[in-house]
XYZ file of C-alpha atoms in Angstrom:
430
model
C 87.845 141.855 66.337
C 86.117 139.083 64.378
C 85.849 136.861 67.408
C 84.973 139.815 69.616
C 81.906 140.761 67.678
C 80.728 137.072 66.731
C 80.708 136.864 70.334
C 78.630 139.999 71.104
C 75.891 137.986 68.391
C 76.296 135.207 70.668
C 75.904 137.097 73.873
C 72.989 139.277 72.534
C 70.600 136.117 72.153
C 71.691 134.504 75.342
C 71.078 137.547 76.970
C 67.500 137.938 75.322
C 66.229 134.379 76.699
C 66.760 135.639 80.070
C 64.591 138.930 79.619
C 61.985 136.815 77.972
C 62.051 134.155 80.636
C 62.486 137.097 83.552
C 59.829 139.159 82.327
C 57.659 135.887 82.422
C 57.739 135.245 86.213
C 60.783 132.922 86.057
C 63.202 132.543 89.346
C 66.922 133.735 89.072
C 67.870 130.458 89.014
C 65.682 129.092 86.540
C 66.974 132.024 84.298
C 70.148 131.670 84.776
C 70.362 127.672 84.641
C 68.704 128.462 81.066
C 70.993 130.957 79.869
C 74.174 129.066 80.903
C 72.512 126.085 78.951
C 71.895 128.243 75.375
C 75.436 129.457 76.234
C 76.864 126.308 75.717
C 74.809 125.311 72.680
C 75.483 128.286 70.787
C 79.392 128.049 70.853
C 80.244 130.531 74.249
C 82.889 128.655 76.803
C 82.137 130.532 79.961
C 78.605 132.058 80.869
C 78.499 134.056 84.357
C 74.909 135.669 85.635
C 73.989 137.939 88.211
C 69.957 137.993 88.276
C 67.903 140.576 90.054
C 64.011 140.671 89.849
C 64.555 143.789 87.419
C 68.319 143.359 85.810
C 70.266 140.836 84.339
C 74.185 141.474 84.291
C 75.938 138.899 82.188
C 79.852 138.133 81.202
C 80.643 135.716 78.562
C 83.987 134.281 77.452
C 85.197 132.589 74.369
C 88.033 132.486 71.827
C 90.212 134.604 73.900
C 87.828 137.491 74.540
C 84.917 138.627 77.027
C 81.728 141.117 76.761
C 79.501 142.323 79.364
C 75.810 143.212 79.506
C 73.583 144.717 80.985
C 69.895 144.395 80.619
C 66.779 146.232 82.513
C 63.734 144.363 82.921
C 60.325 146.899 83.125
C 58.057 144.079 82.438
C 57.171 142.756 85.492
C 54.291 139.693 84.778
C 53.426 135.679 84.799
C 53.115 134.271 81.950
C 53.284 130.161 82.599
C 52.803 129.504 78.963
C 56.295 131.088 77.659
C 58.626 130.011 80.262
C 57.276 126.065 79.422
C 57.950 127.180 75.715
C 61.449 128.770 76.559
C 62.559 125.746 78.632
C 61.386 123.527 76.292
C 63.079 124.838 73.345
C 66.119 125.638 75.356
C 66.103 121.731 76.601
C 65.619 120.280 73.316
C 69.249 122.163 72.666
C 71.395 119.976 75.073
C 73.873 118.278 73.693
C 73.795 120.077 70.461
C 75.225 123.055 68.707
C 72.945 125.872 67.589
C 73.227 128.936 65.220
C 72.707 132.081 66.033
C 70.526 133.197 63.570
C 68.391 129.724 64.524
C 67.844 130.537 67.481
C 67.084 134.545 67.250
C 64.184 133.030 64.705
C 62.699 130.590 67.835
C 62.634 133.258 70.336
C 60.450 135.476 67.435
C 58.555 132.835 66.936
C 57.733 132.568 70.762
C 57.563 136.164 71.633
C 54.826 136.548 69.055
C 52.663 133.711 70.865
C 49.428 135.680 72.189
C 47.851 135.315 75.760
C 45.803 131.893 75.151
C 42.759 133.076 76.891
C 40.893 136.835 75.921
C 39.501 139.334 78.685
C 35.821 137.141 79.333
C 37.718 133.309 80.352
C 40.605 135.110 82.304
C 38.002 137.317 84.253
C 35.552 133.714 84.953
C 38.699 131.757 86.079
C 39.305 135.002 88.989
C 35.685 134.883 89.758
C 35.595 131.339 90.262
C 38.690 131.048 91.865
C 38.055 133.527 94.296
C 34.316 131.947 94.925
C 36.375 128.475 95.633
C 38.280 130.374 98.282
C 35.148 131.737 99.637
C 33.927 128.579 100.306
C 37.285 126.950 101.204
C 36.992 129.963 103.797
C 33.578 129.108 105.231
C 31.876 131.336 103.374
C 28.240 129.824 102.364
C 26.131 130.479 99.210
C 25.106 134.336 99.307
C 29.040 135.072 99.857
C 30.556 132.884 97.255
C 27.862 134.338 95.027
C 28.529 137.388 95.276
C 32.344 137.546 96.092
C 32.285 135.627 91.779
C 30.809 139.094 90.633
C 33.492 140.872 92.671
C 36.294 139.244 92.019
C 35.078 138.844 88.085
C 34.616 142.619 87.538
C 37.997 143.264 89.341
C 39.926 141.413 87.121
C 38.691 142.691 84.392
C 39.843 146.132 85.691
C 42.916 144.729 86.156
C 43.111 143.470 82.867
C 42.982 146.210 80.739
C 44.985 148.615 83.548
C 48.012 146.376 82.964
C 47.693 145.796 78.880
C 47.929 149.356 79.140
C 51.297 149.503 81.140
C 50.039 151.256 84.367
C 51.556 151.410 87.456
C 51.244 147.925 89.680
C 50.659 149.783 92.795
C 47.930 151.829 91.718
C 46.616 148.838 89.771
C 46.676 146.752 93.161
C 44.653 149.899 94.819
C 42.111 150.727 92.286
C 41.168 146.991 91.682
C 40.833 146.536 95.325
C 38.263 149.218 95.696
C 36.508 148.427 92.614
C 36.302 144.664 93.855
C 35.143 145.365 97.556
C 32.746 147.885 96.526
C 31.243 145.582 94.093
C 30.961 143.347 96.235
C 29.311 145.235 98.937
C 26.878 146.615 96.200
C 25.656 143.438 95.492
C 25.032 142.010 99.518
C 23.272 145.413 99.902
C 21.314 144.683 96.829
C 20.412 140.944 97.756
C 19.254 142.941 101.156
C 16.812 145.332 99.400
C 15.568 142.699 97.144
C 15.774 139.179 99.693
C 16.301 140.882 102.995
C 19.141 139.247 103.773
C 20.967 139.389 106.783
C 23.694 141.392 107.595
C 26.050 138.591 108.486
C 28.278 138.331 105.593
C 31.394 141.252 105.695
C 34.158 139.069 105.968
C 33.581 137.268 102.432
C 35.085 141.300 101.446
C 38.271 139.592 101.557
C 37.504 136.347 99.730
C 36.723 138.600 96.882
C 39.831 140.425 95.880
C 41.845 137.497 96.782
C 43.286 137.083 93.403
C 45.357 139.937 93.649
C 47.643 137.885 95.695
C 50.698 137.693 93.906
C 51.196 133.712 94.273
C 53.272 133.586 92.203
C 56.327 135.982 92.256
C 55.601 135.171 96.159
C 56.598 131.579 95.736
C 59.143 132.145 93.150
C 60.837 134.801 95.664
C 61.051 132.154 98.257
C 62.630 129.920 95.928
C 65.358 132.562 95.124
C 66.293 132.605 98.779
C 66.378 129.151 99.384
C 68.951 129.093 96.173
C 70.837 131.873 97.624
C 69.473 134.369 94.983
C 69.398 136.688 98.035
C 69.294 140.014 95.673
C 65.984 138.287 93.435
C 64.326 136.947 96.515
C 64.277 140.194 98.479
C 63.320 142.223 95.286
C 60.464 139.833 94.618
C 58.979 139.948 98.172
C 59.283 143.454 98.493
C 57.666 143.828 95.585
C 54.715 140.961 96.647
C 54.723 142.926 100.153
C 54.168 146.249 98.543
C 50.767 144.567 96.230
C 49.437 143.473 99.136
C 49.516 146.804 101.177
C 48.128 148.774 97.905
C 44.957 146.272 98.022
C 45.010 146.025 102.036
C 44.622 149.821 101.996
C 41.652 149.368 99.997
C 39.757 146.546 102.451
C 41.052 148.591 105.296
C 39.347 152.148 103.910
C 36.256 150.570 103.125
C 36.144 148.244 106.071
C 36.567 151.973 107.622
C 33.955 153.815 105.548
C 31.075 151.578 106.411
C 31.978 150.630 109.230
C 32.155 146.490 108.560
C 33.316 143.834 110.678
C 36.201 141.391 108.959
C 35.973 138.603 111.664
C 34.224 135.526 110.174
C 30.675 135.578 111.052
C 29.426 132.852 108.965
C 30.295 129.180 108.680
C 29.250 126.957 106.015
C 26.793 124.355 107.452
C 28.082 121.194 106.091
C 30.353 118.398 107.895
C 31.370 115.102 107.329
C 32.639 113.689 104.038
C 30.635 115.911 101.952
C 32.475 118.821 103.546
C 35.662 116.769 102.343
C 34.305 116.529 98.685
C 33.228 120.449 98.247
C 36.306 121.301 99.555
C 38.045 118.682 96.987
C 36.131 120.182 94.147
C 36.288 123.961 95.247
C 39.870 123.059 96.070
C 40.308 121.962 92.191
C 38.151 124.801 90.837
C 40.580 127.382 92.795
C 43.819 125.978 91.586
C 42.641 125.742 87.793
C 41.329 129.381 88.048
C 44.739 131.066 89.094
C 46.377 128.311 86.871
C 44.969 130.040 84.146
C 45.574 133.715 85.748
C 48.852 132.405 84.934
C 48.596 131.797 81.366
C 48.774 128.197 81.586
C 47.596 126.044 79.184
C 44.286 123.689 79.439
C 46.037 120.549 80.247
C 48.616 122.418 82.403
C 45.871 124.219 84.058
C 44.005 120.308 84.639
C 47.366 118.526 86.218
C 48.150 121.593 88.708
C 44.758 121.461 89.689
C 44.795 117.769 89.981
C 47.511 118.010 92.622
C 46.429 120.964 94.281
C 42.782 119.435 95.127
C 44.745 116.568 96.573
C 47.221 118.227 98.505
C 44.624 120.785 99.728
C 42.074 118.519 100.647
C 44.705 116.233 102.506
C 45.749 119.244 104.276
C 42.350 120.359 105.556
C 42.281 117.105 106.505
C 45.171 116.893 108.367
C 44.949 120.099 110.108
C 40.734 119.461 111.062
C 40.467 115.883 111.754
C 44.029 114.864 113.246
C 44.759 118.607 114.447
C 48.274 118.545 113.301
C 49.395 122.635 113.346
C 48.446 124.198 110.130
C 52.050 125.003 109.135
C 53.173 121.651 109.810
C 50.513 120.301 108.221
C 51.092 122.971 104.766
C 54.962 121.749 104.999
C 53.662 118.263 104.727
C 51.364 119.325 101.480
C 53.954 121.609 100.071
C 56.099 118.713 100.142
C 53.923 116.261 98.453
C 52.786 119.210 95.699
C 56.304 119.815 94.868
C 57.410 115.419 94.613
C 54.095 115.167 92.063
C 54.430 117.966 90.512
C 58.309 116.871 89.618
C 56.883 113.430 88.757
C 54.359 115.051 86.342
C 56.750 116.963 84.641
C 58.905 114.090 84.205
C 56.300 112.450 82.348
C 55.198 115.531 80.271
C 56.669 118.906 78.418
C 55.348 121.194 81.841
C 57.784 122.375 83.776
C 57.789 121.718 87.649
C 57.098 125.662 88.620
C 53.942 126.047 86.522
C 52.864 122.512 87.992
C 53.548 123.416 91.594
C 53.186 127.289 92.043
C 48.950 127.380 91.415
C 49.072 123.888 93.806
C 50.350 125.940 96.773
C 49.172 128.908 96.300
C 45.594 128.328 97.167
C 47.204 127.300 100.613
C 48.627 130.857 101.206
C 46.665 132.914 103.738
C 45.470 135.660 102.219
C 42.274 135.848 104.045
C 44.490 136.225 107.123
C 46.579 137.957 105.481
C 44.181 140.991 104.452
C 42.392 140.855 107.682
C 45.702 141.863 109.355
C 46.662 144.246 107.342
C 42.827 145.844 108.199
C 43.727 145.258 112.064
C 47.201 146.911 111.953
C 45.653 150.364 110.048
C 42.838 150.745 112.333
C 44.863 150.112 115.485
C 44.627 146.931 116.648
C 48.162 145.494 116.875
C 48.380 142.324 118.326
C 44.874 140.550 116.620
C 46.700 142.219 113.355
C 50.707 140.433 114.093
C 48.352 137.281 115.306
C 46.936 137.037 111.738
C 50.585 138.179 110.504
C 52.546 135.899 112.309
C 50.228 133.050 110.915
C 50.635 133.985 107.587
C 54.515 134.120 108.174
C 54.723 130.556 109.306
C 52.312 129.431 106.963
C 54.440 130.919 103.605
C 57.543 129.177 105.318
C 55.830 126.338 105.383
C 55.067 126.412 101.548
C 58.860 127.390 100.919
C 60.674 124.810 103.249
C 57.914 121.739 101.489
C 58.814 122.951 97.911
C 62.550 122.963 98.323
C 62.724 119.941 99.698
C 60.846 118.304 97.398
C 63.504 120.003 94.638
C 66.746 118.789 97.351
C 64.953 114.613 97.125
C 65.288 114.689 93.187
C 67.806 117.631 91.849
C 70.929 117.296 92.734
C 71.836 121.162 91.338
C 69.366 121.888 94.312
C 71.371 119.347 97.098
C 74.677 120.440 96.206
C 76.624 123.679 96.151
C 78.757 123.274 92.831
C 81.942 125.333 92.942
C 81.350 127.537 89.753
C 84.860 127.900 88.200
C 86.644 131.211 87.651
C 87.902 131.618 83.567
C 91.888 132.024 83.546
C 93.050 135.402 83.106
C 96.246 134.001 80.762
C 93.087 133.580 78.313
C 91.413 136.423 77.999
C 93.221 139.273 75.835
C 94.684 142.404 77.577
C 93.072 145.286 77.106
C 94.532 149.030 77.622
């Protein structure tokens, strides 16, 4: 019985890294690589995992005996900043033996560790973010303009909606509307006041843009390439059903007054300056959702770093040397994924915080919106065009970012045969 219940202590705290680390945006993998690695430092001989986006079942074995768990996660969020914590701490275990009580006292000490940025930076870095994208979109001045008010007031909204537990559907709906109508309040205003012309609907788009779910998207493609088939459905089911609550929302207002979401307006710049605005708005977007993501400054700096180069490189490739878009996002994928790896060799960031904001201002979404518009007013095949792109495109991202991981892990090249514990040495139980 002794050995039974210090074993349930043990079990307990494994158990809570996972939550902690699953209700942070962490991949099945991830959580269970880290939960099989406190297992071992805290005395437990055999740790098995099953990981869905919302449960954690666990079985752990030592001294003769076993105890299973079962854990609901309700928490469903990114939160860059404590998985880098978690994995840290959990890393700086290896090799050594930890008490129970010790580590019970870390995870406190983490779980108490506040959002680093309040309501007014976290809505500036959406705004600005989604104003990159504008212009990374071909939107010009008057769009990215006003698609920064937009997308600034509708995180906000989303903000305190989701400190205040609501449901992420509605969430997704409500900050949709609030974002699109905001932002065509403010072209009608610029009409009234400038008389400007009409010639700016699709930027719509550009402005609720950060309510693509980047990450849990990537992190759910990750979990399929690992074989974490029950995480990586849950997690893009759950990414596909965000982006039909806001697509209803650009799709009814679209409807309402009666806007056109094919691009109208191209930015009138070319040449190498084009290259360097699309650098800098390239940098500004992947900082902005780095920081969406509750990533620290310096964090926030490196994973912008790459994803201005990577971007830039890809615009590049796909413009200039016309290489297929996909092809040419597998290629930056690729290279996001190798540098991010070699940066968090060199630091205490882990390589999904690096890498995640670096790709995701390659996903889509303006495509990806603008179809969903097409297929609920009728038009089918300009709406699987646009969804058909964005297919290949996320593929892309997925197929560039696991290789990269396949080139330097070998956990990631090779299937390790897990083994099974001996039934001789585990008590019988009537």
């Amino acid at each position: 019985m002794q050995a039974h219940d210090r074993l349930a202590h043990q079990s307990r705290v494994v158990l809570r890294l996972g939550q902690m680390l699953l209700s942070s945006g962490a991949s099945a993998f991830r959580v269970k690589y880290s939960m099989a690695q406190l297992a071992r430092a805290v005395g437990i001989q055999e740790h098995r995992a099953q990981v869905t986006y919302s449960e954690i079942l666990t079985t752990a074995y030592a001294n003769g005996t076993f105890r299973t768990e079962l854990a609901e996660n309700r928490v469903l969020g990114i939160n860059a900043d404590r998985i880098d914590r978690l994995v840290n701490y959990v890393e700086s275990l290896r090799g050594t033996r930890a008490v129970v009580e010790d580590v019970d006292a870390a995870l406190d000490e983490i779980d108490t560790v506040k959002p680093l940025y309040g309501w007014l930076p976290n809505a500036l870095a959406s705004g600005l973010a989604c104003a990159a994208f504008a212009f990374l979109n071909g939107g010009g001045p008057i769009e990215c303009s006003v698609v920064a008010i937009a997308a600034f007031v509708g995180q906000f909204v989303r903000r305190q909606l989701l400190h205040r537990r609501m449901n992420h559907f509605g969430v997704w709906m409500l900050c949709g509307l609030t974002a699109a109508l905001v932002y065509i309040g403010g072209l009608h205003l610029l009409d009234l006041i400038f008389h400007v012309a009409a010639t700016h609907h699709s930027g719509i788009i550009s402005a609720i843009l950060f309510l693509v779910p980047g990450f849990p998207l990537v992190t759910g493609i990750i979990d399929l390439v690992r074989h974490d088939f029950q995480s990586g459905i849950a997690r893009l089911t759950y990414v596909s059903m965000l982006l039909v609550s806001a697509g209803v929302a650009v799709w009814a207002l679209s409807l309402a007054f009666e806007w056109t979401l094919r691009q109208e307006y191209v930015v009138p710049v070319e040449g190498s300056v084009l290259y360097v605005l699309r650098f800098i708005t390239s940098y500004i977007a992947a900082f902005g959702f780095a920081m969406l993501f509750n990533s620290p400054p310096k964090v926030c700096a490196a994973a912008a770093s790459i994803g201005a180069v990577v971007n830039t490189a890809r615009l590049l490739l796909r413009d200039e040397i016309t290489i297929p878009n996909q092809a040419a996002v597998g290629v930056a994928a690729l290279v996001a994924g190798l540098l991010a790896i070699w940066v968090a060799q060199r630091t205490r960031f882990s390589r999904v915080t690096l890498s995640v904001p670096a790709v995701v201002i390659m996903i889509p979404g303006v495509p990806l919106y603008r179809a969903l518009a097409f297929l609920s007013s009728g038009n089918t095949s300009e709406a699987l065009a646009a969804l058909f792109e964005v297919f290949f495109v996320v593929s892309a991202i997925g197929v560039g970012l696991s290789i990269s991981r396949m080139l330097t892990d070998r956990e990631w090249l090779m299937e390790t045969p897990k083994g099974v514990p001996r039934l001789e040495a585990l008590p019988m139980r009537y």
